[in-house]
Short mmCIF file of C-alpha atoms and ligand atoms in Angstrom, two decimals:
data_model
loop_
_atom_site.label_atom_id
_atom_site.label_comp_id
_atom_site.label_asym_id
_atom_site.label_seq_id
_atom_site.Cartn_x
_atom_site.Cartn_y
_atom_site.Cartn_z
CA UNK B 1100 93.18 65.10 110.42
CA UNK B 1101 96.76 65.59 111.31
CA UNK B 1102 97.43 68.74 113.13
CA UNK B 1103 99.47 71.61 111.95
CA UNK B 1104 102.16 73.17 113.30
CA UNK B 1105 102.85 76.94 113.64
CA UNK B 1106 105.98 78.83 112.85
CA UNK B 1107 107.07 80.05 116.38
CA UNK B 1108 107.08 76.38 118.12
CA UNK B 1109 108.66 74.67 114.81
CA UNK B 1110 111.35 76.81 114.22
CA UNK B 1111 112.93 76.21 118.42
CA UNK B 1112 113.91 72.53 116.84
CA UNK B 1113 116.64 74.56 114.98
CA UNK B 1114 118.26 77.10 117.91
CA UNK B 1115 120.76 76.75 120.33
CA UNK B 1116 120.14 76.48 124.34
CA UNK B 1117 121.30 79.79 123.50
CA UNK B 1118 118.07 80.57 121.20
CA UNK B 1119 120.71 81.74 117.90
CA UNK B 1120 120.16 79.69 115.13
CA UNK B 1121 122.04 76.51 115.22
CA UNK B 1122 123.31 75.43 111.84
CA UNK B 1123 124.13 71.91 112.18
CA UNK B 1124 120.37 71.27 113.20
CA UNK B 1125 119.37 72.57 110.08
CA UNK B 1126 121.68 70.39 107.80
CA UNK B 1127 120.48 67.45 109.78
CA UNK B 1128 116.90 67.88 109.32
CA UNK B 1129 117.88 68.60 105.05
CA UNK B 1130 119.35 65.22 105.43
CA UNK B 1131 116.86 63.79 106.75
CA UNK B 1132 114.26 65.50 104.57
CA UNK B 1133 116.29 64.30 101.63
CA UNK B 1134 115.84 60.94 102.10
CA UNK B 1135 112.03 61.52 101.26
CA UNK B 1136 112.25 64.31 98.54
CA UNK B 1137 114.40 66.65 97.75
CA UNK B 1138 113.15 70.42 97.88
CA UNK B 1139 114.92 73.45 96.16
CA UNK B 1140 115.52 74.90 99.43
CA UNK B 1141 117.23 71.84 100.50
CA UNK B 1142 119.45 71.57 97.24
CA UNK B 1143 120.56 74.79 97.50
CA UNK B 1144 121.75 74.51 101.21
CA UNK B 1145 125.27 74.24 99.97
CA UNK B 1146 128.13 74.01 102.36
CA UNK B 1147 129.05 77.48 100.83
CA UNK B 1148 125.61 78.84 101.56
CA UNK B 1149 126.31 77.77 105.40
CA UNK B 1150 129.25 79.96 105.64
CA UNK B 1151 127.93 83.15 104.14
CA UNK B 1152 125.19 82.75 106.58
CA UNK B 1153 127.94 82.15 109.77
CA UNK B 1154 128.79 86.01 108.31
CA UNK B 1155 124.92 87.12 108.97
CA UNK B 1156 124.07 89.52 111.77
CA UNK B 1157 122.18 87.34 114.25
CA UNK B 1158 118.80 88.69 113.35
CA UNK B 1159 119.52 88.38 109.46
CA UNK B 1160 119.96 84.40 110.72
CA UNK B 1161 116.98 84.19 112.64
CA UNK B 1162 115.52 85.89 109.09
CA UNK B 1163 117.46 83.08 107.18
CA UNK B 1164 115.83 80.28 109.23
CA UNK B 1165 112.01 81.93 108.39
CA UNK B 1166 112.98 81.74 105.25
CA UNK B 1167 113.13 77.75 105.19
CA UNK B 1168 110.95 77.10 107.72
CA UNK B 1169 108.22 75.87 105.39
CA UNK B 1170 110.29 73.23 104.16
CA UNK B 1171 111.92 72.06 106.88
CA UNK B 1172 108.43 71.45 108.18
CA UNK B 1173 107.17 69.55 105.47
CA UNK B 1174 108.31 66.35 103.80
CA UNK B 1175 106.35 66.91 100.22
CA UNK B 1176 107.81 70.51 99.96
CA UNK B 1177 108.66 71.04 96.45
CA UNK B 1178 110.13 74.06 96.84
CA UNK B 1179 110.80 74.69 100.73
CA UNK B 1180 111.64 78.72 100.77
CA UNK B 1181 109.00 81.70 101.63
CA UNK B 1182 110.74 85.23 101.77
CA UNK B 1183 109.94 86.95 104.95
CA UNK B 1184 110.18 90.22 103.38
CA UNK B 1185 110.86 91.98 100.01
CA UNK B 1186 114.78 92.70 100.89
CA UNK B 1187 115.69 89.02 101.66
CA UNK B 1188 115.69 88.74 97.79
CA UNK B 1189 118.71 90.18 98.14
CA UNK B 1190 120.31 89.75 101.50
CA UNK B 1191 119.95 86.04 100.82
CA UNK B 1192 120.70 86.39 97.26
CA UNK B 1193 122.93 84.19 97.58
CA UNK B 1194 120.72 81.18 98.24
CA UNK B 1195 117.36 82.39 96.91
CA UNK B 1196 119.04 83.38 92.94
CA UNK B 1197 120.03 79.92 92.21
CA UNK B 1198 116.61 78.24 93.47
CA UNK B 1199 115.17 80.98 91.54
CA UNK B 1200 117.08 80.60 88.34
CA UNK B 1201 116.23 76.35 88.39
CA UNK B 1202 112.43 77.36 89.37
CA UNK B 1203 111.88 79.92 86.56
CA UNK B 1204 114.29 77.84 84.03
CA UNK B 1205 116.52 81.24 83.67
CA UNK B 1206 119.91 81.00 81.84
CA UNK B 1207 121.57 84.00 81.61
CA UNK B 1208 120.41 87.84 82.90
CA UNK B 1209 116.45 88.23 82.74
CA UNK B 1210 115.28 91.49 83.54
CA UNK B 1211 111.40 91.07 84.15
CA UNK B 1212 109.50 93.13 81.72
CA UNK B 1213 105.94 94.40 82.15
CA UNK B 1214 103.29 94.38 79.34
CA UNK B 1215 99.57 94.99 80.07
CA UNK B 1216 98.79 95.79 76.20
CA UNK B 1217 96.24 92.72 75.62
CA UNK B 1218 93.60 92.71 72.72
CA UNK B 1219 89.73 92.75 73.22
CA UNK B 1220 88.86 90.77 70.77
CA UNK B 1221 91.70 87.96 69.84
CA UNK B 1222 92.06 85.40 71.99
CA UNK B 1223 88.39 84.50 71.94
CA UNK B 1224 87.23 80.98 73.28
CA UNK B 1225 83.95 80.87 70.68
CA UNK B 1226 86.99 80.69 67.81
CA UNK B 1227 87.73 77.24 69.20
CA UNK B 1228 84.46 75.80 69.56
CA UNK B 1229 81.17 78.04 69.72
CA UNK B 1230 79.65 76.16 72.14
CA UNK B 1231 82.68 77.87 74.84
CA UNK B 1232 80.58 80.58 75.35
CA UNK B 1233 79.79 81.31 78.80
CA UNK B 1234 83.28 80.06 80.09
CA UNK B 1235 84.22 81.17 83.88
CA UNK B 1236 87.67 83.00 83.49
CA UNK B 1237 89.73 84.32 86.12
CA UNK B 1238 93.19 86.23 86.17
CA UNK B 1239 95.06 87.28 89.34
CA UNK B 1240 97.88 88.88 90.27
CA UNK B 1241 100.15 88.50 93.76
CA UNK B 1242 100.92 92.29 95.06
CA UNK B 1243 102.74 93.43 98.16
CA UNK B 1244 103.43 96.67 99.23
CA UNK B 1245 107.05 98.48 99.88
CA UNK B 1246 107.74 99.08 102.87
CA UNK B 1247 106.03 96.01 104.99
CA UNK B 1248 106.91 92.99 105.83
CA UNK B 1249 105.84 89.82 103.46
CA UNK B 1250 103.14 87.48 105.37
CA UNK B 1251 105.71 84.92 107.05
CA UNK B 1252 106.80 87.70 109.35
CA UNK B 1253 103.87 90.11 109.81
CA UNK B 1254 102.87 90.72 113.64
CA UNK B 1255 99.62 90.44 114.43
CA UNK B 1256 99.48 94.18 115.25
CA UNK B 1257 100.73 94.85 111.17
CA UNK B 1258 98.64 92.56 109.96
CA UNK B 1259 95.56 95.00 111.18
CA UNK B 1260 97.48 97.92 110.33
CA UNK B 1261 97.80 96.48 106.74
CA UNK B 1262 93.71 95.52 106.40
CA UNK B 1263 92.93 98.95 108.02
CA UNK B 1264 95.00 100.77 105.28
CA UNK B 1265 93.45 98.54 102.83
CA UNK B 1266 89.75 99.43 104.16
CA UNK B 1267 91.20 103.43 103.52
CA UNK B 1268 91.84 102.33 99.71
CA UNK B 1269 88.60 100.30 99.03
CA UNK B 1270 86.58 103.74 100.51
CA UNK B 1271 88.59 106.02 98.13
CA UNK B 1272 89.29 104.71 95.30
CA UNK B 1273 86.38 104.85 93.32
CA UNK B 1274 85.26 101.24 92.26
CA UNK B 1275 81.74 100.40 93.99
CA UNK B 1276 81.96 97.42 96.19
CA UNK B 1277 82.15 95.96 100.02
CA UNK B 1278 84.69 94.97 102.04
CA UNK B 1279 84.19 91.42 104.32
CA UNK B 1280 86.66 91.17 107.20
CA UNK B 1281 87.49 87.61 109.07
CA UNK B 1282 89.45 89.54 111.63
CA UNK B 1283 87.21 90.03 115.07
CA UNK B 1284 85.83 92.88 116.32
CA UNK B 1285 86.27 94.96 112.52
CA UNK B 1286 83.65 97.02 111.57
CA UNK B 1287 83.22 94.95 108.36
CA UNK B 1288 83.30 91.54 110.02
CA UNK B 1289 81.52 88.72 108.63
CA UNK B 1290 80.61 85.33 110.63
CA UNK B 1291 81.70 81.60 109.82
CA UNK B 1292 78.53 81.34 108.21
CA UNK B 1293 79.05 84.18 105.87
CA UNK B 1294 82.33 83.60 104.94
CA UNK B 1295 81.16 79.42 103.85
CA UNK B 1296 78.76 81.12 101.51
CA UNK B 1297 81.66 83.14 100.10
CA UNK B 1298 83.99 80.13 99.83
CA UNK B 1299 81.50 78.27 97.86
CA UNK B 1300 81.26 80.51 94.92
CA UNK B 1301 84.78 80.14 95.17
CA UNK B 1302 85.89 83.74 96.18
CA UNK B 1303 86.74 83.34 99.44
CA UNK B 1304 90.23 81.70 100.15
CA UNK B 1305 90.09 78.80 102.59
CA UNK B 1306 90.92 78.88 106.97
CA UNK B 1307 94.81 78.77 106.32
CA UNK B 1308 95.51 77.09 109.44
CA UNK B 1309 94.65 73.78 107.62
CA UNK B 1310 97.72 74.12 106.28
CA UNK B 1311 101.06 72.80 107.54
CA UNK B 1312 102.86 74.50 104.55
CA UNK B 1313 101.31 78.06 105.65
CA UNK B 1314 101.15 77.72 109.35
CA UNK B 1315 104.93 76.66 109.85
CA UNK B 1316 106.28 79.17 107.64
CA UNK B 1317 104.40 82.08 109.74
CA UNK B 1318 101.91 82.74 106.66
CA UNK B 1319 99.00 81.52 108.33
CA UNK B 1320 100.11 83.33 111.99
CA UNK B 1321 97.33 85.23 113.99
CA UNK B 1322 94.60 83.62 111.70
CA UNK B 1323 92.04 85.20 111.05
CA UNK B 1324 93.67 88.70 111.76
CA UNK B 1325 94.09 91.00 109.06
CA UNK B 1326 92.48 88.85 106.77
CA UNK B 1327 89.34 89.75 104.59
CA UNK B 1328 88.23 90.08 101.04
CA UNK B 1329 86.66 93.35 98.70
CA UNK B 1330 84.50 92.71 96.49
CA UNK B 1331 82.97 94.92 93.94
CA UNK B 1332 79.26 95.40 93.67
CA UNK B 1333 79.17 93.00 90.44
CA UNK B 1334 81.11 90.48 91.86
CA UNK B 1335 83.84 90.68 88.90
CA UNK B 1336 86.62 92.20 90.85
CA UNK B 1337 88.12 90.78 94.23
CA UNK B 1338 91.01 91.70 96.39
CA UNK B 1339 91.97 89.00 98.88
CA UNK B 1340 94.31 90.52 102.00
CA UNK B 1341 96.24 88.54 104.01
CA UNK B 1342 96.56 85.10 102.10
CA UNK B 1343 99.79 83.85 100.97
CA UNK B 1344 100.95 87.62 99.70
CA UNK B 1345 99.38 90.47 101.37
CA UNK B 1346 97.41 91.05 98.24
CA UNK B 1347 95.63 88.75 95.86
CA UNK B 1348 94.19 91.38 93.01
CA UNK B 1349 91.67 89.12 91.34
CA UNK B 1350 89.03 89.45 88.46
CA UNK B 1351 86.58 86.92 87.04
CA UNK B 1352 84.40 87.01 84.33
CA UNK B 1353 81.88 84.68 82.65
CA UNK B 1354 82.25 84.60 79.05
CA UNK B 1355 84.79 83.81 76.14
CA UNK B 1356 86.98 86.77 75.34
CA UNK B 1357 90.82 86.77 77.45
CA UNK B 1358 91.19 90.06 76.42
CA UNK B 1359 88.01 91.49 79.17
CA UNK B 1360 89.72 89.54 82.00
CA UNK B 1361 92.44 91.34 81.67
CA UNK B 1362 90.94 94.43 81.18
CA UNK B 1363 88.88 94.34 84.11
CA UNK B 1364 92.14 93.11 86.49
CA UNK B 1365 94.23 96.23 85.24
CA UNK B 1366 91.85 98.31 85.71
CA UNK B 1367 91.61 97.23 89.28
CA UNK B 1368 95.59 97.35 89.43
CA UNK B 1369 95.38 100.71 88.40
CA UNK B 1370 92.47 101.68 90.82
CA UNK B 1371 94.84 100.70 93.68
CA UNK B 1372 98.25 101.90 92.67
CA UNK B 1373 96.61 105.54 91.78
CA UNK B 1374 95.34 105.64 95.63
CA UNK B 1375 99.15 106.09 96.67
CA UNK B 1376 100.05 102.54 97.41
CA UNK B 1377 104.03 101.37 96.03
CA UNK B 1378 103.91 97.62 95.28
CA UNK B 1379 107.40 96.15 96.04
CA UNK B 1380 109.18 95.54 92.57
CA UNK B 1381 112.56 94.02 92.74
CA UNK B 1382 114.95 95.76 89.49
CA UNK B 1383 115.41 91.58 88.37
CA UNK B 1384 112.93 89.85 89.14
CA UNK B 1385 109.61 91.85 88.78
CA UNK B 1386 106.98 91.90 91.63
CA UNK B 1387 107.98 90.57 94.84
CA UNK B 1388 106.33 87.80 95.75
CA UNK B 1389 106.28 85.64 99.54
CA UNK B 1390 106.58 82.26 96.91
CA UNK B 1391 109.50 82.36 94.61
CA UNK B 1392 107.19 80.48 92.47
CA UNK B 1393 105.20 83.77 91.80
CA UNK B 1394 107.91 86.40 90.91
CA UNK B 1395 108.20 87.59 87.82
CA UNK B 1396 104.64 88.80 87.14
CA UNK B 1397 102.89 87.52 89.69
CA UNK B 1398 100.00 86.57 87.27
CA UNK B 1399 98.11 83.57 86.98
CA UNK B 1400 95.17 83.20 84.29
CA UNK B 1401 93.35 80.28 83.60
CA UNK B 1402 89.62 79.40 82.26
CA UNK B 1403 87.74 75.97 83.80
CA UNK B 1404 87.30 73.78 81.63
CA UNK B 1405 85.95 70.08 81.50
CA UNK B 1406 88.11 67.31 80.23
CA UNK B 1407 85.96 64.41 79.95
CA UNK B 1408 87.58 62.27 77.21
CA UNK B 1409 91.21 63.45 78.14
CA UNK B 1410 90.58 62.31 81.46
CA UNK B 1411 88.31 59.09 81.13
CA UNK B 1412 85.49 60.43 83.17
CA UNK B 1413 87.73 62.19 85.49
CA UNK B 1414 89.21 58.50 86.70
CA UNK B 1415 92.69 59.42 84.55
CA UNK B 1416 93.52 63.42 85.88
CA UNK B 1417 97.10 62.26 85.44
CA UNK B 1418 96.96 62.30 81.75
CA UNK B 1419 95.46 65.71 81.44
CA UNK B 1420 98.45 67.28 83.68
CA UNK B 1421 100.71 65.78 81.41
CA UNK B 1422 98.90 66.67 78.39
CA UNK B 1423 98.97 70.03 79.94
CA UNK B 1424 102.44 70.15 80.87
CA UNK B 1425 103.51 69.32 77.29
CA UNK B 1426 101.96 72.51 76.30
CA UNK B 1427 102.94 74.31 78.74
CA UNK B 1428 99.93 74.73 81.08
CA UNK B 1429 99.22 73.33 84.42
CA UNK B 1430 95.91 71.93 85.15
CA UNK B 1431 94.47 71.82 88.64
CA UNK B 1432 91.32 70.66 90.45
CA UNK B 1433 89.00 73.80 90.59
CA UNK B 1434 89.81 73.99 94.60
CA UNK B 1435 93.00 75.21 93.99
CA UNK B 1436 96.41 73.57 94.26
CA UNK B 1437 96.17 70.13 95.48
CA UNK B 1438 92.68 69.28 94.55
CA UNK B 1439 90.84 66.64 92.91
CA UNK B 1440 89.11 67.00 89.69
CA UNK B 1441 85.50 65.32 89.41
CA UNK B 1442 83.89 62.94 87.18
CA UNK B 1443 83.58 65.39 83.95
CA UNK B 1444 87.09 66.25 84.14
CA UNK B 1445 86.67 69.97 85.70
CA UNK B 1446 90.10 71.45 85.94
CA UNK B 1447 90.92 75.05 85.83
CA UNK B 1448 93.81 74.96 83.14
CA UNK B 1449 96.34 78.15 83.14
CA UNK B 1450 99.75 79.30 81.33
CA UNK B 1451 102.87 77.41 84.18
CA UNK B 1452 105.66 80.25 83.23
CA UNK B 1453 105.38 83.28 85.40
CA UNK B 1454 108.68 84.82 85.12
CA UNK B 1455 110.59 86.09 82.23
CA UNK B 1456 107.40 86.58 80.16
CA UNK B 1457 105.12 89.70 80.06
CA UNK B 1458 101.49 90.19 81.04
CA UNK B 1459 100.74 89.44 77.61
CA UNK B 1460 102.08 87.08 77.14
CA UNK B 1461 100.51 84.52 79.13
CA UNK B 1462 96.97 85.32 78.01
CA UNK B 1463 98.68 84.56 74.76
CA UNK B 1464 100.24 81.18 75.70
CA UNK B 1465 96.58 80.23 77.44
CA UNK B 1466 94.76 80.90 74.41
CA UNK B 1467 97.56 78.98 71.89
CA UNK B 1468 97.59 76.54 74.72
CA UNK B 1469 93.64 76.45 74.54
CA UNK B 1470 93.61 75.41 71.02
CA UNK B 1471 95.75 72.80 71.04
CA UNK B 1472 94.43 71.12 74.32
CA UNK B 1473 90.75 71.33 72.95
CA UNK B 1474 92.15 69.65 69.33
CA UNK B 1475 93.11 66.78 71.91
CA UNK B 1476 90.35 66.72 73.91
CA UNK B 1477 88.20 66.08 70.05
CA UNK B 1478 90.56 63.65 69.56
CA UNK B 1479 90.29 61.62 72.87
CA UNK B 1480 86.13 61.70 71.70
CA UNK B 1481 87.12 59.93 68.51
CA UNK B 1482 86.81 62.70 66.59
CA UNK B 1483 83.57 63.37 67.44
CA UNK B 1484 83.39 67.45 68.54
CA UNK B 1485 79.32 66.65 70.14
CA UNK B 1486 81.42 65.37 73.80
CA UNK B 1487 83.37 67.93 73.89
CA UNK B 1488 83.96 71.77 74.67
CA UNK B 1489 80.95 71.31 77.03
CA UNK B 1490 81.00 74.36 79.51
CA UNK B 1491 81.75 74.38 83.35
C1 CIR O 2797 106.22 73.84 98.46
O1 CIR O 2797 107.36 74.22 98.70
O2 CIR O 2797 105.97 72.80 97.88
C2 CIR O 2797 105.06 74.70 98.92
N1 CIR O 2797 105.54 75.75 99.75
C3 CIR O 2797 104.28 75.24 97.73
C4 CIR O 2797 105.11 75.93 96.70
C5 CIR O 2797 104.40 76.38 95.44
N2 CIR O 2797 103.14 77.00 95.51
C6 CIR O 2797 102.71 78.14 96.11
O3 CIR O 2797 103.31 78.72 96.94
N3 CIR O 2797 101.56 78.65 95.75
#
């Protein structure tokens, strides 16, 4: 296993004996990095971009070299940037809007819009096939809250501050459930042991110091501090703190209608924004986010799903990405990211567009998405609907 590499000894490569950020060093390690792949962060590093940031105040360039730390760390970056915290949006404006506007595909002005009006009762999985029944849906959405800093650049000592004001919500505001804490010495804290069992139903996110994209951008710093999961007493409703945003507001739900996911996540959005706390919005680009990737709405819905014939037994996962991305969906092993899908074709399929379309939106475009992936997945079977729509 290689080892990873945390933010505060990568990012000394790039300062001066002085310790102020040295630009050249930076340009030479893009070049270098280029020769491999090409991130957004590293496109965008414009000669242009290098003089605005010559105009910075020394501590906005310190900021400005957080910000690419992840991908200056990491050959297979595909995007390179984490904001540090909600304002860079717009003190680095100047490098993050174009990276954002390729990302997101945005010509033109796009004001995020919000739309949590979803139907019970239409984008129902038993219309495709009845035998997708008992399907395991999930919905999330990235929050963090105004005022603090984004993950990358949290101290240990806000990190705490941020679970223990977390802990104050979860106690008041008014869903039933229990709060697990990784960090040592909480009240809550749960051991090794505990927190396996957790990761195996796949609630639990996974030790982010594995992680050389998260530990060298600072998001994995003072692991396991201030990191923890709620959940509620029927195990539908999950709040991750501390992960990649300081807030991961999740719900999942075993059955076939869209419509109750969502349901059940806004009503947990709700819960949390009526207990006082102000989510950082940005007036462009919708919720903050620490990965570009996730502005917009910061949603991400998805049903698992096996793929069998699509995939050839699982041997051909290739085809049902790009089967997938044709429709525009993204399919995914079921651990997340980077993962491997298994012999029956398991993938956990959701909606790829995350800005510029509303809430409801991409339940819509999972669902339309749904039906024509499913059509293809009967077709792969020769027609023959008995191998397929088989459950996870
Ligand atoms: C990259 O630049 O490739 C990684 N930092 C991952 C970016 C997209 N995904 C994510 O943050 N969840």
């Amino acid at each position: 296993m290689h080892t990873c590499v945390f933010k505060e000894e990568a990012r000394k490569a790039y300062l001066d004996a002085e310790g102020k950020v040295d630009l050249a060093k930076i340009q030479a390690r893009w070049t270098e990095l280029g020769k491999t792949k090409v991130s957004l962060g590293n496109k965008y590093f414009t000669p242009a971009v290098v003089e605005k940031v010559k105009s910075l105040s020394d501590s906005d360039q310190q900021r400005f070299l957080d910000v690419m730390m992840g991908g200056l760390s990491n050959n297979d970056s595909s995007v390179g940037v984490y904001a540090t915290r909600p304002e860079d949006y717009d003190v680095f404006s100047f490098y993050l809007e174009p990276l954002i506007r390729e990302y997101h595909k945005i010509e033109g002005q796009t004001k995020q819009e919000h739309d949590w009006n979803i139907p019970v009762g239409e984008y129902v999985l038993t219309k495709i096939d009845s035998r997708l029944e008992k399907v395991s849906m999930r919905a999330r959405v990235a929050r963090n809250v105004k005022g603090w800093n984004l993950p990358p650049s949290m101290d240990k000592d806000e990190r705490i501050r941020f679970e223990n004001k977390m802990v104050e919500v979860f106690d008041s505001f008014g869903i039933q459930g229990k709060y697990h804490s990784l960090t040592p010495g909480h009240k809550n804290f749960i051991t090794n042991q505990q927190a396996d069992e957790l990761r195996n139903k796949h609630y639990l996110f996974n030790d982010m110091t594995t992680d050389n994209h998260l530990t060298s951008s600072g998001v994995a710093s003072d692991w396991p501090h201030g990191r923890g999961i709620w959940i509620s007493e029927d195990e539908t409703k999950m709040i991750w703190i501390g992960e990649e945003d300081q807030l991961r507001i999740i719900s999942i739900v075993q059955g076939n209608d869209l419509g109750k996911v969502d349901q059940s996540l806004h009503e947990l959005l709700t819960g949390i924004e009526k207990s006082g706390l102000e989510f950082a919005e940005h007036p462009i680009y919708g919720v903050i986010t620490t990965c570009p990737t996730n502005m917009g709405t910061g949603k991400r819905q998805s049903i698992l799903g096996k793929f069998p014939n699509i995939t050839k037994g699982g041997t051909d996962e290739k085809k049902l990405k790009e089967v997938a991305r044709q429709l525009g969906l993204q399919a995914r092993g079921v651990g997340g990211e980077h993962s491997n899908m298994d012999k029956e074709g398991t993938a956990d399929i959701s909606p790829s567009a995350r800005f510029g379309v509303t809430e409801a939106i991409v339940t819509k475009r999972l669902y339309e998405g749904l039906i024509k992936l499913y059509d293809m997945e009967v077709q792969s079977a020769g027609g023959n609907r008995q191998n397929c729509c088989i459950i996870y």
